[in-house]
Amino acid sequence: MRTRNIVSGIVAASLAFSSLTFAQPGRQDDRRDGRDARHEQRKPQHDRRDMRHDQRDARHERERDAREDRRDAREDRREARYYYNARGPEFHRGGRLPPGLRDRHYVVSDWRGHHLTAPPRGYQWVQVGPDYVLAAVATGIILNLIVSR
């Protein structure tokens, strides 16, 4: 009988203690809930930081594009200066006319209206700024220059 009382006491005590452990949340659960709450608070901060990084990257990209545009504009101005007139050292008898100036836009088809002589067969007059260049159609080799007419 005495063993029966001891066994029943142990069973009753284990049931009582097990119900207490289920009734109160453990410390791990408290920590986990606190971590989740802090994580939720940090998430908007991360979103704002990511947005700032995206804005900075977009600004850097715009600045880089602007630098490239300025560089291209400088090169265009340099080229425009380079071909503005035929007085530079790049234009001389026996030299070559740059391919960009052999375009139809620069070719003088009304040579009489510009008071020029008739071009020989295989040659054409090309206007470079205020100057005229007589160059071969096929190769662009310069035969004659007329400066500032």
Short mmCIF file of N, CA and C in Angstrom, two decimals:
data_model
loop_
_atom_site.label_atom_id
_atom_site.label_comp_id
_atom_site.label_asym_id
_atom_site.label_seq_id
_atom_site.Cartn_x
_atom_site.Cartn_y
_atom_site.Cartn_z
N MET A 1 0.82 -1.17 0.00
CA MET A 1 0.00 0.00 0.00
C MET A 1 0.87 1.25 0.00
N ARG A 2 1.85 1.13 0.70
CA ARG A 2 2.74 2.26 0.78
C ARG A 2 3.36 2.56 -0.58
N THR A 3 3.73 1.61 -1.36
CA THR A 3 4.28 1.82 -2.70
C THR A 3 3.24 2.41 -3.63
N ARG A 4 1.98 1.96 -3.38
CA ARG A 4 0.91 2.51 -4.21
C ARG A 4 0.77 4.00 -3.94
N ASN A 5 0.85 4.42 -2.71
CA ASN A 5 0.76 5.83 -2.37
C ASN A 5 1.94 6.62 -2.96
N ILE A 6 3.08 6.03 -2.90
CA ILE A 6 4.27 6.71 -3.45
C ILE A 6 4.13 6.88 -4.96
N VAL A 7 3.69 5.82 -5.63
CA VAL A 7 3.54 5.86 -7.09
C VAL A 7 2.47 6.87 -7.47
N SER A 8 1.35 6.82 -6.77
CA SER A 8 0.28 7.77 -7.11
C SER A 8 0.71 9.21 -6.79
N GLY A 9 1.51 9.42 -5.78
CA GLY A 9 2.02 10.75 -5.46
C GLY A 9 2.96 11.27 -6.55
N ILE A 10 3.79 10.36 -7.06
CA ILE A 10 4.72 10.74 -8.13
C ILE A 10 3.95 11.10 -9.40
N VAL A 11 2.93 10.29 -9.72
CA VAL A 11 2.13 10.55 -10.91
C VAL A 11 1.40 11.88 -10.77
N ALA A 12 0.83 12.13 -9.61
CA ALA A 12 0.10 13.38 -9.38
C ALA A 12 1.04 14.58 -9.47
N ALA A 13 2.23 14.44 -8.89
CA ALA A 13 3.21 15.54 -8.94
C ALA A 13 3.68 15.80 -10.36
N SER A 14 3.91 14.73 -11.14
CA SER A 14 4.38 14.93 -12.53
C SER A 14 3.30 15.58 -13.38
N LEU A 15 2.04 15.20 -13.14
CA LEU A 15 0.94 15.85 -13.89
C LEU A 15 0.82 17.32 -13.52
N ALA A 16 0.99 17.64 -12.27
CA ALA A 16 0.88 19.04 -11.82
C ALA A 16 2.00 19.88 -12.40
N PHE A 17 3.22 19.37 -12.37
CA PHE A 17 4.36 20.14 -12.90
C PHE A 17 4.30 20.27 -14.42
N SER A 18 3.82 19.22 -15.10
CA SER A 18 3.75 19.31 -16.56
C SER A 18 2.71 20.32 -17.00
N SER A 19 1.62 20.44 -16.28
CA SER A 19 0.61 21.46 -16.63
C SER A 19 1.15 22.87 -16.38
N LEU A 20 2.00 23.03 -15.38
CA LEU A 20 2.60 24.34 -15.12
C LEU A 20 3.55 24.74 -16.25
N THR A 21 4.28 23.77 -16.78
CA THR A 21 5.21 24.11 -17.85
C THR A 21 4.47 24.52 -19.11
N PHE A 22 3.30 23.96 -19.36
CA PHE A 22 2.52 24.36 -20.52
C PHE A 22 1.82 25.69 -20.28
N ALA A 23 1.52 26.04 -19.10
CA ALA A 23 0.78 27.26 -18.81
C ALA A 23 1.62 28.50 -18.98
N GLN A 24 2.94 28.45 -18.72
CA GLN A 24 3.79 29.63 -18.82
C GLN A 24 4.71 29.50 -20.04
N PRO A 25 4.83 30.58 -20.81
CA PRO A 25 5.73 30.52 -21.97
C PRO A 25 7.17 30.45 -21.50
N GLY A 26 7.97 29.75 -22.24
CA GLY A 26 9.37 29.63 -21.89
C GLY A 26 10.15 30.88 -22.25
N ARG A 27 11.35 30.98 -21.74
CA ARG A 27 12.18 32.14 -22.01
C ARG A 27 12.59 32.20 -23.48
N GLN A 28 12.76 31.05 -24.11
CA GLN A 28 13.13 31.03 -25.53
C GLN A 28 12.05 31.68 -26.37
N ASP A 29 10.80 31.39 -26.06
CA ASP A 29 9.71 31.99 -26.82
C ASP A 29 9.70 33.50 -26.66
N ASP A 30 9.97 33.99 -25.45
CA ASP A 30 10.02 35.43 -25.22
C ASP A 30 11.13 36.05 -26.06
N ARG A 31 12.28 35.41 -26.06
CA ARG A 31 13.41 35.95 -26.85
C ARG A 31 13.08 35.96 -28.34
N ARG A 32 12.48 34.88 -28.80
CA ARG A 32 12.15 34.77 -30.22
C ARG A 32 11.14 35.85 -30.62
N ASP A 33 10.14 36.09 -29.77
CA ASP A 33 9.16 37.13 -30.06
C ASP A 33 9.82 38.51 -30.09
N GLY A 34 10.73 38.75 -29.16
CA GLY A 34 11.44 40.03 -29.14
C GLY A 34 12.29 40.22 -30.39
N ARG A 35 12.95 39.13 -30.82
CA ARG A 35 13.76 39.21 -32.05
C ARG A 35 12.88 39.50 -33.26
N ASP A 36 11.74 38.86 -33.32
CA ASP A 36 10.83 39.10 -34.45
C ASP A 36 10.35 40.55 -34.47
N ALA A 37 10.06 41.09 -33.30
CA ALA A 37 9.60 42.47 -33.22
C ALA A 37 10.71 43.43 -33.65
N ARG A 38 11.94 43.17 -33.19
CA ARG A 38 13.05 44.03 -33.61
C ARG A 38 13.30 43.91 -35.10
N HIS A 39 13.17 42.72 -35.64
CA HIS A 39 13.37 42.51 -37.07
C HIS A 39 12.32 43.30 -37.87
N GLU A 40 11.09 43.29 -37.39
CA GLU A 40 10.05 44.04 -38.08
C GLU A 40 10.31 45.55 -38.01
N GLN A 41 10.93 46.01 -36.92
CA GLN A 41 11.27 47.43 -36.83
C GLN A 41 12.42 47.77 -37.78
N ARG A 42 13.36 46.86 -37.95
CA ARG A 42 14.52 47.12 -38.81
C ARG A 42 14.17 47.06 -40.29
N LYS A 43 13.15 46.32 -40.65
CA LYS A 43 12.82 46.15 -42.06
C LYS A 43 12.56 47.48 -42.77
N PRO A 44 11.76 48.41 -42.22
CA PRO A 44 11.61 49.70 -42.90
C PRO A 44 12.92 50.47 -42.99
N GLN A 45 13.79 50.33 -41.98
CA GLN A 45 15.09 51.00 -42.05
C GLN A 45 15.90 50.46 -43.21
N HIS A 46 15.87 49.14 -43.42
CA HIS A 46 16.59 48.54 -44.54
C HIS A 46 16.00 49.00 -45.87
N ASP A 47 14.66 49.09 -45.91
CA ASP A 47 14.02 49.54 -47.14
C ASP A 47 14.43 50.97 -47.48
N ARG A 48 14.48 51.83 -46.47
CA ARG A 48 14.90 53.22 -46.71
C ARG A 48 16.35 53.27 -47.16
N ARG A 49 17.19 52.44 -46.55
CA ARG A 49 18.60 52.42 -46.92
C ARG A 49 18.76 51.93 -48.36
N ASP A 50 18.01 50.90 -48.74
CA ASP A 50 18.06 50.41 -50.12
C ASP A 50 17.58 51.48 -51.09
N MET A 51 16.56 52.24 -50.69
CA MET A 51 16.06 53.30 -51.55
C MET A 51 17.12 54.39 -51.73
N ARG A 52 17.83 54.73 -50.65
CA ARG A 52 18.89 55.74 -50.75
C ARG A 52 20.01 55.25 -51.66
N HIS A 53 20.36 53.96 -51.56
CA HIS A 53 21.39 53.40 -52.43
C HIS A 53 20.94 53.46 -53.90
N ASP A 54 19.67 53.14 -54.15
CA ASP A 54 19.16 53.20 -55.52
C ASP A 54 19.20 54.62 -56.05
N GLN A 55 18.82 55.59 -55.21
CA GLN A 55 18.86 56.99 -55.64
C GLN A 55 20.30 57.43 -55.92
N ARG A 56 21.23 57.00 -55.07
CA ARG A 56 22.63 57.37 -55.28
C ARG A 56 23.16 56.75 -56.58
N ASP A 57 22.81 55.48 -56.82
CA ASP A 57 23.25 54.83 -58.05
C ASP A 57 22.67 55.54 -59.27
N ALA A 58 21.41 55.94 -59.19
CA ALA A 58 20.80 56.65 -60.32
C ALA A 58 21.49 57.99 -60.54
N ARG A 59 21.82 58.69 -59.44
CA ARG A 59 22.51 59.98 -59.57
C ARG A 59 23.88 59.80 -60.20
N HIS A 60 24.62 58.76 -59.77
CA HIS A 60 25.94 58.50 -60.35
C HIS A 60 25.82 58.16 -61.84
N GLU A 61 24.80 57.42 -62.19
CA GLU A 61 24.61 57.07 -63.60
C GLU A 61 24.29 58.32 -64.42
N ARG A 62 23.45 59.21 -63.89
CA ARG A 62 23.14 60.47 -64.61
C ARG A 62 24.40 61.31 -64.77
N GLU A 63 25.21 61.39 -63.72
CA GLU A 63 26.45 62.17 -63.80
C GLU A 63 27.41 61.58 -64.82
N ARG A 64 27.52 60.24 -64.85
CA ARG A 64 28.40 59.58 -65.82
C ARG A 64 27.90 59.83 -67.25
N ASP A 65 26.57 59.76 -67.45
CA ASP A 65 26.02 60.03 -68.77
C ASP A 65 26.27 61.48 -69.19
N ALA A 66 26.15 62.40 -68.24
CA ALA A 66 26.41 63.82 -68.54
C ALA A 66 27.87 64.02 -68.92
N ARG A 67 28.79 63.37 -68.20
CA ARG A 67 30.22 63.47 -68.55
C ARG A 67 30.48 62.93 -69.95
N GLU A 68 29.86 61.79 -70.28
CA GLU A 68 30.04 61.23 -71.62
C GLU A 68 29.46 62.15 -72.68
N ASP A 69 28.31 62.77 -72.39
CA ASP A 69 27.71 63.71 -73.34
C ASP A 69 28.62 64.91 -73.56
N ARG A 70 29.19 65.43 -72.46
CA ARG A 70 30.11 66.57 -72.61
C ARG A 70 31.34 66.18 -73.41
N ARG A 71 31.86 64.97 -73.15
CA ARG A 71 33.03 64.49 -73.90
C ARG A 71 32.70 64.36 -75.38
N ASP A 72 31.51 63.80 -75.68
CA ASP A 72 31.10 63.67 -77.09
C ASP A 72 30.94 65.03 -77.74
N ALA A 73 30.38 66.00 -77.00
CA ALA A 73 30.21 67.34 -77.56
C ALA A 73 31.56 67.98 -77.84
N ARG A 74 32.54 67.78 -76.93
CA ARG A 74 33.88 68.32 -77.17
C ARG A 74 34.49 67.71 -78.43
N GLU A 75 34.32 66.39 -78.58
CA GLU A 75 34.86 65.73 -79.77
C GLU A 75 34.18 66.25 -81.03
N ASP A 76 32.85 66.46 -80.96
CA ASP A 76 32.14 66.99 -82.12
C ASP A 76 32.64 68.39 -82.47
N ARG A 77 32.84 69.23 -81.44
CA ARG A 77 33.35 70.58 -81.71
C ARG A 77 34.75 70.52 -82.31
N ARG A 78 35.57 69.59 -81.79
CA ARG A 78 36.93 69.44 -82.30
C ARG A 78 36.89 69.02 -83.77
N GLU A 79 36.00 68.07 -84.10
CA GLU A 79 35.89 67.63 -85.49
C GLU A 79 35.33 68.74 -86.37
N ALA A 80 34.37 69.49 -85.84
CA ALA A 80 33.81 70.59 -86.64
C ALA A 80 34.89 71.64 -86.92
N ARG A 81 35.73 71.91 -85.95
CA ARG A 81 36.83 72.84 -86.14
C ARG A 81 37.84 72.28 -87.13
N TYR A 82 38.02 70.97 -87.05
CA TYR A 82 39.00 70.29 -87.88
C TYR A 82 38.63 70.42 -89.36
N TYR A 83 37.33 70.32 -89.68
CA TYR A 83 36.89 70.38 -91.07
C TYR A 83 36.22 71.70 -91.42
N TYR A 84 36.38 72.71 -90.61
CA TYR A 84 35.67 73.96 -90.89
C TYR A 84 36.18 74.62 -92.16
N ASN A 85 37.48 74.63 -92.39
CA ASN A 85 38.02 75.15 -93.64
C ASN A 85 39.20 74.32 -94.09
N ALA A 86 39.58 74.51 -95.34
CA ALA A 86 40.62 73.66 -95.93
C ALA A 86 42.00 74.27 -95.78
N ARG A 87 42.18 75.17 -94.84
CA ARG A 87 43.47 75.83 -94.68
C ARG A 87 44.40 75.08 -93.73
N GLY A 88 43.91 74.07 -93.10
CA GLY A 88 44.73 73.33 -92.13
C GLY A 88 45.75 72.45 -92.81
N PRO A 89 46.69 71.95 -92.07
CA PRO A 89 47.75 71.11 -92.64
C PRO A 89 47.23 69.77 -93.18
N GLU A 90 46.02 69.36 -92.78
CA GLU A 90 45.51 68.07 -93.23
C GLU A 90 45.04 68.13 -94.69
N PHE A 91 44.86 69.34 -95.24
CA PHE A 91 44.45 69.50 -96.64
C PHE A 91 45.63 70.04 -97.44
N HIS A 92 46.15 69.22 -98.35
CA HIS A 92 47.24 69.65 -99.24
C HIS A 92 47.17 68.80 -100.50
N ARG A 93 47.80 69.28 -101.56
CA ARG A 93 47.80 68.54 -102.82
C ARG A 93 48.45 67.18 -102.61
N GLY A 94 47.77 66.17 -103.08
CA GLY A 94 48.27 64.80 -102.92
C GLY A 94 47.78 64.14 -101.64
N GLY A 95 47.21 64.91 -100.73
CA GLY A 95 46.64 64.34 -99.50
C GLY A 95 45.27 63.74 -99.78
N ARG A 96 44.70 63.15 -98.77
CA ARG A 96 43.38 62.53 -98.94
C ARG A 96 42.30 63.35 -98.25
N LEU A 97 41.18 63.44 -98.89
CA LEU A 97 40.00 64.08 -98.32
C LEU A 97 39.37 63.08 -97.34
N PRO A 98 39.05 63.49 -96.12
CA PRO A 98 38.44 62.56 -95.17
C PRO A 98 37.12 61.99 -95.72
N PRO A 99 36.82 60.73 -95.41
CA PRO A 99 35.61 60.10 -95.94
C PRO A 99 34.33 60.84 -95.57
N GLY A 100 34.30 61.49 -94.43
CA GLY A 100 33.10 62.22 -94.03
C GLY A 100 32.80 63.40 -94.94
N LEU A 101 33.82 63.94 -95.59
CA LEU A 101 33.62 65.08 -96.48
C LEU A 101 33.32 64.65 -97.91
N ARG A 102 33.37 63.38 -98.20
CA ARG A 102 33.04 62.90 -99.55
C ARG A 102 31.55 62.67 -99.69
N ASP A 103 30.80 62.96 -98.67
CA ASP A 103 29.36 62.77 -98.69
C ASP A 103 28.72 63.74 -99.68
N ARG A 104 27.56 63.37 -100.19
CA ARG A 104 26.83 64.19 -101.16
C ARG A 104 26.54 65.60 -100.65
N HIS A 105 26.40 65.69 -99.36
CA HIS A 105 26.07 66.98 -98.74
C HIS A 105 27.14 68.04 -99.04
N TYR A 106 28.39 67.64 -99.13
CA TYR A 106 29.49 68.58 -99.33
C TYR A 106 29.88 68.74 -100.79
N VAL A 107 29.45 67.85 -101.66
CA VAL A 107 29.82 67.90 -103.08
C VAL A 107 29.12 69.07 -103.75
N VAL A 108 29.90 69.83 -104.55
CA VAL A 108 29.36 70.98 -105.27
C VAL A 108 28.94 70.49 -106.65
N SER A 109 27.63 70.40 -106.88
CA SER A 109 27.15 69.96 -108.19
C SER A 109 27.01 71.13 -109.16
N ASP A 110 26.75 72.31 -108.64
CA ASP A 110 26.63 73.52 -109.49
C ASP A 110 27.94 74.28 -109.43
N TRP A 111 28.98 73.76 -110.07
CA TRP A 111 30.30 74.37 -110.02
C TRP A 111 30.33 75.70 -110.74
N ARG A 112 29.46 75.90 -111.76
CA ARG A 112 29.40 77.21 -112.45
C ARG A 112 28.86 78.29 -111.52
N GLY A 113 27.84 77.91 -110.74
CA GLY A 113 27.24 78.87 -109.80
C GLY A 113 28.23 79.32 -108.73
N HIS A 114 29.22 78.51 -108.45
CA HIS A 114 30.25 78.84 -107.46
C HIS A 114 31.50 79.42 -108.12
N HIS A 115 31.41 79.68 -109.43
CA HIS A 115 32.52 80.27 -110.20
C HIS A 115 33.77 79.38 -110.17
N LEU A 116 33.56 78.09 -110.35
CA LEU A 116 34.66 77.13 -110.39
C LEU A 116 34.80 76.58 -111.80
N THR A 117 35.96 76.03 -112.12
CA THR A 117 36.15 75.40 -113.42
C THR A 117 35.52 74.02 -113.42
N ALA A 118 35.29 73.48 -114.60
CA ALA A 118 34.70 72.15 -114.70
C ALA A 118 35.69 71.13 -114.14
N PRO A 119 35.22 70.22 -113.29
CA PRO A 119 36.14 69.21 -112.74
C PRO A 119 36.48 68.18 -113.82
N PRO A 120 37.73 67.70 -113.85
CA PRO A 120 38.07 66.66 -114.81
C PRO A 120 37.28 65.37 -114.51
N ARG A 121 37.26 64.47 -115.50
CA ARG A 121 36.54 63.22 -115.32
C ARG A 121 37.13 62.46 -114.13
N GLY A 122 36.24 61.97 -113.24
CA GLY A 122 36.67 61.22 -112.05
C GLY A 122 36.96 62.10 -110.85
N TYR A 123 36.77 63.42 -110.99
CA TYR A 123 37.01 64.35 -109.89
C TYR A 123 35.73 65.12 -109.59
N GLN A 124 35.67 65.70 -108.41
CA GLN A 124 34.51 66.52 -108.02
C GLN A 124 34.97 67.62 -107.09
N TRP A 125 34.22 68.71 -107.11
CA TRP A 125 34.49 69.80 -106.18
C TRP A 125 33.76 69.52 -104.88
N VAL A 126 34.45 69.75 -103.78
CA VAL A 126 33.87 69.57 -102.45
C VAL A 126 34.05 70.88 -101.69
N GLN A 127 32.98 71.37 -101.08
CA GLN A 127 33.05 72.61 -100.30
C GLN A 127 33.34 72.25 -98.85
N VAL A 128 34.42 72.87 -98.33
CA VAL A 128 34.81 72.67 -96.94
C VAL A 128 34.82 74.05 -96.31
N GLY A 129 33.72 74.40 -95.63
CA GLY A 129 33.59 75.75 -95.09
C GLY A 129 33.54 76.73 -96.25
N PRO A 130 34.34 77.80 -96.22
CA PRO A 130 34.34 78.76 -97.33
C PRO A 130 35.29 78.35 -98.47
N ASP A 131 35.97 77.23 -98.31
CA ASP A 131 36.99 76.81 -99.27
C ASP A 131 36.48 75.67 -100.15
N TYR A 132 37.17 75.45 -101.27
CA TYR A 132 36.80 74.39 -102.20
C TYR A 132 38.00 73.49 -102.43
N VAL A 133 37.71 72.18 -102.53
CA VAL A 133 38.75 71.18 -102.75
C VAL A 133 38.34 70.34 -103.95
N LEU A 134 39.26 70.18 -104.90
CA LEU A 134 39.03 69.31 -106.05
C LEU A 134 39.67 67.97 -105.72
N ALA A 135 38.84 66.93 -105.58
CA ALA A 135 39.33 65.63 -105.12
C ALA A 135 38.80 64.52 -106.02
N ALA A 136 39.54 63.42 -106.09
CA ALA A 136 39.13 62.25 -106.86
C ALA A 136 37.90 61.63 -106.20
N VAL A 137 36.95 61.22 -107.05
CA VAL A 137 35.71 60.65 -106.53
C VAL A 137 35.99 59.32 -105.83
N ALA A 138 36.79 58.46 -106.44
CA ALA A 138 37.00 57.11 -105.91
C ALA A 138 37.92 57.08 -104.70
N THR A 139 39.02 57.82 -104.74
CA THR A 139 40.03 57.70 -103.68
C THR A 139 40.05 58.87 -102.70
N GLY A 140 39.55 60.04 -103.12
CA GLY A 140 39.57 61.21 -102.26
C GLY A 140 40.90 61.94 -102.27
N ILE A 141 41.78 61.62 -103.24
CA ILE A 141 43.08 62.30 -103.33
C ILE A 141 42.85 63.72 -103.84
N ILE A 142 43.45 64.69 -103.17
CA ILE A 142 43.23 66.10 -103.47
C ILE A 142 44.12 66.51 -104.64
N LEU A 143 43.47 67.12 -105.67
CA LEU A 143 44.20 67.61 -106.83
C LEU A 143 44.46 69.11 -106.72
N ASN A 144 43.51 69.85 -106.17
CA ASN A 144 43.63 71.29 -106.12
C ASN A 144 42.85 71.85 -104.93
N LEU A 145 43.27 73.01 -104.43
CA LEU A 145 42.59 73.70 -103.34
C LEU A 145 42.31 75.14 -103.78
N ILE A 146 41.14 75.63 -103.50
CA ILE A 146 40.84 77.05 -103.70
C ILE A 146 40.39 77.57 -102.35
N VAL A 147 41.15 78.50 -101.82
CA VAL A 147 40.92 78.99 -100.47
C VAL A 147 40.17 80.31 -100.51
N SER A 148 39.10 80.43 -99.76
CA SER A 148 38.30 81.66 -99.54
C SER A 148 37.93 82.37 -100.83
N ARG A 149 36.96 81.89 -101.44
CA ARG A 149 36.42 82.56 -102.61
C ARG A 149 35.29 83.42 -102.23
#
